[in-house]
PDB file of C-alpha atoms in Angstrom:
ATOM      1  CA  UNK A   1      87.982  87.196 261.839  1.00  0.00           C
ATOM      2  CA  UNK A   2      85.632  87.474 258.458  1.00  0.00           C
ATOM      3  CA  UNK A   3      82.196  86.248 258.445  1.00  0.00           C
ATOM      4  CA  UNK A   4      84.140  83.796 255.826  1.00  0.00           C
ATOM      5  CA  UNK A   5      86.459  82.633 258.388  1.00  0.00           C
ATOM      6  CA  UNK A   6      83.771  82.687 260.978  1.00  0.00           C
ATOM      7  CA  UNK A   7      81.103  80.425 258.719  1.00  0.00           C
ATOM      8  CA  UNK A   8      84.255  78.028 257.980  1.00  0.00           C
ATOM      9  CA  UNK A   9      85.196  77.487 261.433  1.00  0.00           C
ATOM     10  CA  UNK A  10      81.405  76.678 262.169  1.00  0.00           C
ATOM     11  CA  UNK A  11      81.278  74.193 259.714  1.00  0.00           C
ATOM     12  CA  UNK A  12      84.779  72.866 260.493  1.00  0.00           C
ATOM     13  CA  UNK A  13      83.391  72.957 264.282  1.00  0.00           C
ATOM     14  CA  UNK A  14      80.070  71.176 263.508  1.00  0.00           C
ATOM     15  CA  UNK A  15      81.967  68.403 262.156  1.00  0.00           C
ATOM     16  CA  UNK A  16      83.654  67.832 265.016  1.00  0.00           C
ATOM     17  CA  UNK A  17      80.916  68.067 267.018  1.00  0.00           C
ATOM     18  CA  UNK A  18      79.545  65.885 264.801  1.00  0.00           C
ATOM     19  CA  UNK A  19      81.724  63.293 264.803  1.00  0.00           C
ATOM     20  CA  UNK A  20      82.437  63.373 269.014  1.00  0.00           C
ATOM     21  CA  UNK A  21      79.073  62.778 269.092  1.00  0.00           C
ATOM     22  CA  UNK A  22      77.713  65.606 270.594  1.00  0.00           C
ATOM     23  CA  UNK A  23      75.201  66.666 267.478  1.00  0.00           C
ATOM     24  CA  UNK A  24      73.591  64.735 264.596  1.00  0.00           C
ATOM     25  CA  UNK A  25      74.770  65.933 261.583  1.00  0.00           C
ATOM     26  CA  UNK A  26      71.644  68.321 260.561  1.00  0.00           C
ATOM     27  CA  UNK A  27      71.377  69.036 264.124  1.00  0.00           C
ATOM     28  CA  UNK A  28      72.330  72.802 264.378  1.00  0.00           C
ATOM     29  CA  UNK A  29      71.144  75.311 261.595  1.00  0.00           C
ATOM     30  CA  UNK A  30      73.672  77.212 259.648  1.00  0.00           C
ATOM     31  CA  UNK A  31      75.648  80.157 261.353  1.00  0.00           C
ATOM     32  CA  UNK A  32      73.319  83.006 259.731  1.00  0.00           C
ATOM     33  CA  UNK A  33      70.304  81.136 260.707  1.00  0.00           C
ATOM     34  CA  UNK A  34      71.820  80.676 264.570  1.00  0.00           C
ATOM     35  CA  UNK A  35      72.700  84.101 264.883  1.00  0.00           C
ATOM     36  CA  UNK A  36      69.131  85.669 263.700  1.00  0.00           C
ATOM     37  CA  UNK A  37      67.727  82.637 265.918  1.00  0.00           C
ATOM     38  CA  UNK A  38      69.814  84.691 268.860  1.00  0.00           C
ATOM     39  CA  UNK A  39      68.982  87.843 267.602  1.00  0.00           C
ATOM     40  CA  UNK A  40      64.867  86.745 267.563  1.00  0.00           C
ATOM     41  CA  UNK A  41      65.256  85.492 270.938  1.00  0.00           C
ATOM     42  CA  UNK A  42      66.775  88.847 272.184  1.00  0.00           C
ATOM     43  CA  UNK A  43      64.102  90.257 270.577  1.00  0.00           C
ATOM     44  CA  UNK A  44      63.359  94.036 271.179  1.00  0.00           C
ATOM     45  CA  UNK A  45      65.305  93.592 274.973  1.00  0.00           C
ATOM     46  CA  UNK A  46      68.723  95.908 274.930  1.00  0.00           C
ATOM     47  CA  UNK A  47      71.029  92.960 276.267  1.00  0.00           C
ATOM     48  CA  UNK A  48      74.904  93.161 275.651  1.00  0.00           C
ATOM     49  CA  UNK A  49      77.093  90.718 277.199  1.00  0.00           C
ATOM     50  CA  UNK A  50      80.936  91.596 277.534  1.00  0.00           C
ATOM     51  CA  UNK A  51      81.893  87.045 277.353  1.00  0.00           C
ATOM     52  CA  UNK A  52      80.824  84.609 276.285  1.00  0.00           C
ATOM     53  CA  UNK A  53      80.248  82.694 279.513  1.00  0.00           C
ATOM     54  CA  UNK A  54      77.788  85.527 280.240  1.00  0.00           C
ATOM     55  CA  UNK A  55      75.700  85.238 277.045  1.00  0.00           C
ATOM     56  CA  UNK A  56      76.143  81.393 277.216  1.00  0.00           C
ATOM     57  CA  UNK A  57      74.241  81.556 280.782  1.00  0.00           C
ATOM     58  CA  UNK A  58      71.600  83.725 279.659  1.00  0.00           C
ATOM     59  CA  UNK A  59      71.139  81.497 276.295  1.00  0.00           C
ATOM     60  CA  UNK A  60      71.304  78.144 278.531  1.00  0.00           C
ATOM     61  CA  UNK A  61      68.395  79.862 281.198  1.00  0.00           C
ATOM     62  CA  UNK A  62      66.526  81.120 277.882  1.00  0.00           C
ATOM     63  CA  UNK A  63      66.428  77.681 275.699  1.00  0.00           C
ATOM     64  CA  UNK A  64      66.214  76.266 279.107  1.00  0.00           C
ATOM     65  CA  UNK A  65      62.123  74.870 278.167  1.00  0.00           C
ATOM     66  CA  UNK A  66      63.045  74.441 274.121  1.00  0.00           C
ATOM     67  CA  UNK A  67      66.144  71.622 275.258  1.00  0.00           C
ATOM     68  CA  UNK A  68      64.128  69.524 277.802  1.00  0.00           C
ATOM     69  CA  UNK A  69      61.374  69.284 274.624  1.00  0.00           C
ATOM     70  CA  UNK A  70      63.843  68.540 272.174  1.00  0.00           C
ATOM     71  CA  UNK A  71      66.097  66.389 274.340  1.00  0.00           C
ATOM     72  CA  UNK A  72      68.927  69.148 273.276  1.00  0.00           C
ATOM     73  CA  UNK A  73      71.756  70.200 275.446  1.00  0.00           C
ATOM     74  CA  UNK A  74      72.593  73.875 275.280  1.00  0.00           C
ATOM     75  CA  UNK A  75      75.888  73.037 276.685  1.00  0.00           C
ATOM     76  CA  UNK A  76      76.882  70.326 273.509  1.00  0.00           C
ATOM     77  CA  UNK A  77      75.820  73.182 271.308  1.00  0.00           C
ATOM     78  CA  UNK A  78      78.515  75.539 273.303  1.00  0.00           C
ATOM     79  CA  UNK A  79      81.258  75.265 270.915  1.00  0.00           C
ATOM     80  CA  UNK A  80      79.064  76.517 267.757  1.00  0.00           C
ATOM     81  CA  UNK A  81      77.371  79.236 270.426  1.00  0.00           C
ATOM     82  CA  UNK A  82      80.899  80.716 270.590  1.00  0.00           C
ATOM     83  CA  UNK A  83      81.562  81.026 267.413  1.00  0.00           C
ATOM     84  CA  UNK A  84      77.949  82.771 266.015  1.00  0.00           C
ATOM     85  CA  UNK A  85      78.390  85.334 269.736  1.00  0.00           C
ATOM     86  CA  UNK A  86      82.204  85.807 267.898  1.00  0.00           C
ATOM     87  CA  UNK A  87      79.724  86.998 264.780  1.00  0.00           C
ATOM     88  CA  UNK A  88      77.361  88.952 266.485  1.00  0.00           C
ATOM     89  CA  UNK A  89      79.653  90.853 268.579  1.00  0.00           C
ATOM     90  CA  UNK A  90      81.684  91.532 265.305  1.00  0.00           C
ATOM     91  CA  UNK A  91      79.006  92.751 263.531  1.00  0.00           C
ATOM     92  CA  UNK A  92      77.979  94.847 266.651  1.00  0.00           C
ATOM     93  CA  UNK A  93      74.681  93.038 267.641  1.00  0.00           C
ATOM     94  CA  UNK A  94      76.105  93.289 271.331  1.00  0.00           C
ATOM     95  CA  UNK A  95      77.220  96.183 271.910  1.00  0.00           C
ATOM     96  CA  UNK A  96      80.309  96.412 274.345  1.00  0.00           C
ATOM     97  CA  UNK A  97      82.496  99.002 276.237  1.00  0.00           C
ATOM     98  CA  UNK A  98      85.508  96.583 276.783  1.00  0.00           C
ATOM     99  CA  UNK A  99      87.656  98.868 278.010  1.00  0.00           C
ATOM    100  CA  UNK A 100      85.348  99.441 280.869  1.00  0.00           C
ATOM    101  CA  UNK A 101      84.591  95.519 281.231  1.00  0.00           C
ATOM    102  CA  UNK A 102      87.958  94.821 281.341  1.00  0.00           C
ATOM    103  CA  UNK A 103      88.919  97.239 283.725  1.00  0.00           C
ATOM    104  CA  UNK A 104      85.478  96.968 286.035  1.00  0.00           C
ATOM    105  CA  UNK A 105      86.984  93.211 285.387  1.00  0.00           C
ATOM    106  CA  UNK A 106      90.831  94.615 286.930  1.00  0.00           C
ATOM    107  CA  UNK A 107      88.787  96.196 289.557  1.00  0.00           C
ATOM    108  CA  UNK A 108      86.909  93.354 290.536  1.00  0.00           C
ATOM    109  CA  UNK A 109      89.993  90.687 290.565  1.00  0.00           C
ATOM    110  CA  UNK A 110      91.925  93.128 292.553  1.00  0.00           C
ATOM    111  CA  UNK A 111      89.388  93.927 295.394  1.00  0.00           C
ATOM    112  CA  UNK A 112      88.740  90.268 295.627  1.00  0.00           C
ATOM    113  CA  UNK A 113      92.497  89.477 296.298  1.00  0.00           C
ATOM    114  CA  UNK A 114      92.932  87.125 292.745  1.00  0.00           C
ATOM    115  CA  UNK A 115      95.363  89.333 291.340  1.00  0.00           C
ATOM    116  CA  UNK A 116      97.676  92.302 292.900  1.00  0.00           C
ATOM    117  CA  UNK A 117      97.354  95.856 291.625  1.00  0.00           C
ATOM    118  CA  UNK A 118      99.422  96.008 288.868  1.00  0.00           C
ATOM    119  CA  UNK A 119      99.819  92.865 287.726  1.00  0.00           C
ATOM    120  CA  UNK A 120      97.248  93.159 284.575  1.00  0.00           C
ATOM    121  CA  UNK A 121      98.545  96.322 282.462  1.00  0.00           C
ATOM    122  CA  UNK A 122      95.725  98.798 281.664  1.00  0.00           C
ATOM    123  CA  UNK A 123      93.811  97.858 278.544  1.00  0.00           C
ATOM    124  CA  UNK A 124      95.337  99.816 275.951  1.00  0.00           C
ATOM    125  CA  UNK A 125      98.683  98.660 276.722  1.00  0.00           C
ATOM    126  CA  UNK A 126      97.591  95.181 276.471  1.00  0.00           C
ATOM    127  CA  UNK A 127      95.944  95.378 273.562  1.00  0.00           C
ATOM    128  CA  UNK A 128      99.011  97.059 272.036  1.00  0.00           C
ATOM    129  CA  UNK A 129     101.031  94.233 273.494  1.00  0.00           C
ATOM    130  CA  UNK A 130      98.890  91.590 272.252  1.00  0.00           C
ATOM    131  CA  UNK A 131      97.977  93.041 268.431  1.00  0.00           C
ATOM    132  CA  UNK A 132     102.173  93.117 267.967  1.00  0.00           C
ATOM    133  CA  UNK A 133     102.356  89.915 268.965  1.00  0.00           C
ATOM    134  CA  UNK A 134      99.789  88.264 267.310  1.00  0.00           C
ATOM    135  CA  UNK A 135     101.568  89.969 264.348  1.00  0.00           C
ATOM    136  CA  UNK A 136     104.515  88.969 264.613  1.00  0.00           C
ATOM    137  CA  UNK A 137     103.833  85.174 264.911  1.00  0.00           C
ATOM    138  CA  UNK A 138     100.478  85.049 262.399  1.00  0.00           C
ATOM    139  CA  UNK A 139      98.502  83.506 264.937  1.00  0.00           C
ATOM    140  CA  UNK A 140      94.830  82.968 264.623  1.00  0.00           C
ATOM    141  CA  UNK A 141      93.113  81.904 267.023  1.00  0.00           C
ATOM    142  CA  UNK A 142      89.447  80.576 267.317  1.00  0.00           C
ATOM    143  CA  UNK A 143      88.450  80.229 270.722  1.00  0.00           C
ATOM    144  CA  UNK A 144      89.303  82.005 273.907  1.00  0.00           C
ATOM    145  CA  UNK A 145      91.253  78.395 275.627  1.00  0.00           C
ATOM    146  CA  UNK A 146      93.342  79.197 272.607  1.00  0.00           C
ATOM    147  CA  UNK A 147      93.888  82.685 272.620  1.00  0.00           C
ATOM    148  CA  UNK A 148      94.288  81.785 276.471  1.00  0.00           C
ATOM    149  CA  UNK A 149      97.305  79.026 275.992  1.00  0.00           C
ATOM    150  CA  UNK A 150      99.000  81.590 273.327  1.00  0.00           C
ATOM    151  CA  UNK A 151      99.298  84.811 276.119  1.00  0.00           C
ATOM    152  CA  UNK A 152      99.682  82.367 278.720  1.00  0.00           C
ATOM    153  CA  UNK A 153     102.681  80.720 277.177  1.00  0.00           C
ATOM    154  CA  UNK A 154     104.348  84.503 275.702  1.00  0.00           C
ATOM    155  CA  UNK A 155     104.303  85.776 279.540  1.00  0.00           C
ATOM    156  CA  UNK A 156     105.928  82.607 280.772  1.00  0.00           C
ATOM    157  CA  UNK A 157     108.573  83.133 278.273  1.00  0.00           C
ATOM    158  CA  UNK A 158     108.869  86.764 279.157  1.00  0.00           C
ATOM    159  CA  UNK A 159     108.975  86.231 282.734  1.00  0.00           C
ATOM    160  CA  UNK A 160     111.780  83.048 282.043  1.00  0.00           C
ATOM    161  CA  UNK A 161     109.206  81.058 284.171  1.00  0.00           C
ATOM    162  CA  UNK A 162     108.121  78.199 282.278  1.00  0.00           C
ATOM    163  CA  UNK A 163     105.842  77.375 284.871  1.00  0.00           C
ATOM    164  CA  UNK A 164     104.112  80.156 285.056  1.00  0.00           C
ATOM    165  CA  UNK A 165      99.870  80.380 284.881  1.00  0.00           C
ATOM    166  CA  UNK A 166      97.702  82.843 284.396  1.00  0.00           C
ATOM    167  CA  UNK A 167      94.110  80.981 285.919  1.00  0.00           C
ATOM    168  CA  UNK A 168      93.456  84.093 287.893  1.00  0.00           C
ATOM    169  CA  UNK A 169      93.479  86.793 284.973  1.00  0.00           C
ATOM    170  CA  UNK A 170      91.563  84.782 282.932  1.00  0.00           C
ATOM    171  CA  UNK A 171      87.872  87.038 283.725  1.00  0.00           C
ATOM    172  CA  UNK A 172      89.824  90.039 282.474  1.00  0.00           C
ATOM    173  CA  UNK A 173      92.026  88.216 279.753  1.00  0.00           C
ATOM    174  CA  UNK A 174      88.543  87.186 278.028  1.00  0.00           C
ATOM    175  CA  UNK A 175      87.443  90.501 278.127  1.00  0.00           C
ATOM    176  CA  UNK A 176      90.141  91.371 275.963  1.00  0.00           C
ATOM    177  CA  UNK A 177      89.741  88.312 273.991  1.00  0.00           C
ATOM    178  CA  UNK A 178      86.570  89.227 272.783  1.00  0.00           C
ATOM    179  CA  UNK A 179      87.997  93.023 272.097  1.00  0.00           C
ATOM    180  CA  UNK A 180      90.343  91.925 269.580  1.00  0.00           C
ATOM    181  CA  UNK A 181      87.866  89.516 267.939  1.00  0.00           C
ATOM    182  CA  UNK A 182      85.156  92.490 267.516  1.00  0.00           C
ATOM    183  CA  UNK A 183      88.320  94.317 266.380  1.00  0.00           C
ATOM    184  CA  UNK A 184      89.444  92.042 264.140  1.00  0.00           C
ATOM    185  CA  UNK A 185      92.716  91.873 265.238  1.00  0.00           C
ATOM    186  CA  UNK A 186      93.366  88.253 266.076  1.00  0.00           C
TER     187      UNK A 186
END
């Protein structure tokens, strides 16, 4: 994803937050002005966060003080959070080893009985996997739930078990979510 695409999708996503009710309309600054807000706030502190439901806890504890004086909620902000952490991870703010995340992720899943060993392929067969798929069908996709519902639905097919889920990969799957985003490849 561009900046472009990235600063249209926040404005596309503010007025839908907009009109759920979630924000007033001059509620939330512009995406540059959000992501040096984030970068001031990180301030001289060498933080990287390999999801976004990591940085989203961190920014939530943070603002934590700045939401009960403005009568804010971090967590109806969450959808515009996403998409300025898409742009700073792009534009290597955070910096991330995701093939180590994801497979500390693997690791993790495995030992704690979620998944078997085996059943996630190693990251750079995934990635392969994924960047020909996303190819072939000219996907883009804006948020991890839909990245998420795309794989999801390609290994069901695959497998010729329509009712198939993938709940229990989904720690390592976002991961590789946000790989391919700071790639550029979905």
């Amino acid at each position: 994803m561009s900046i472009t695409d990235l600063e249209q999708r926040y404005a596309n996503t503010l007025a839908e937050m907009a009109a759920q009710g979630l924000i007033e309309g001059d509620e939330l600054p512009s995406l540059q002005e959000l992501m040096q807000t984030i970068k001031d706030t990180v301030d001289d502190e060498q933080l990287s966060f390999p999801d976004f439901e990591q940085f989203f806890a961190w920014w939530d504890v943070t603002t934590a003080y700045d939401q009960m004086d403005e009568e804010t909620s971090a967590e109806h902000h969450k959808p515009a959070l996403e998409i300025a952490f898409a742009a700073l991870l792009r534009e290597g703010f955070f910096v991330v080893d995701f093939k180590s995340t994801y497979e500390a992720k693997v690791a993790e899943l495995i030992q704690s009985g979620t998944v078997a060993q085996g059943e996630l392929p190693d990251f750079d067969a995934i990635t392969a996997e994924i960047k020909v798929a996303v190819l072939i069908d000219q996907d883009r996709f804006w948020s991890f739930a839909e990245f998420f519902d795309f794989y999801e639905k390609a290994v069901a097919v695959a497998a010729e078990n329509f009712s198939l889920t993938l709940e229990h990969q989904k720690p390592a799957l976002e991961v590789l979510y946000w790989s391919l985003v700071c790639e550029d490849a979905l």
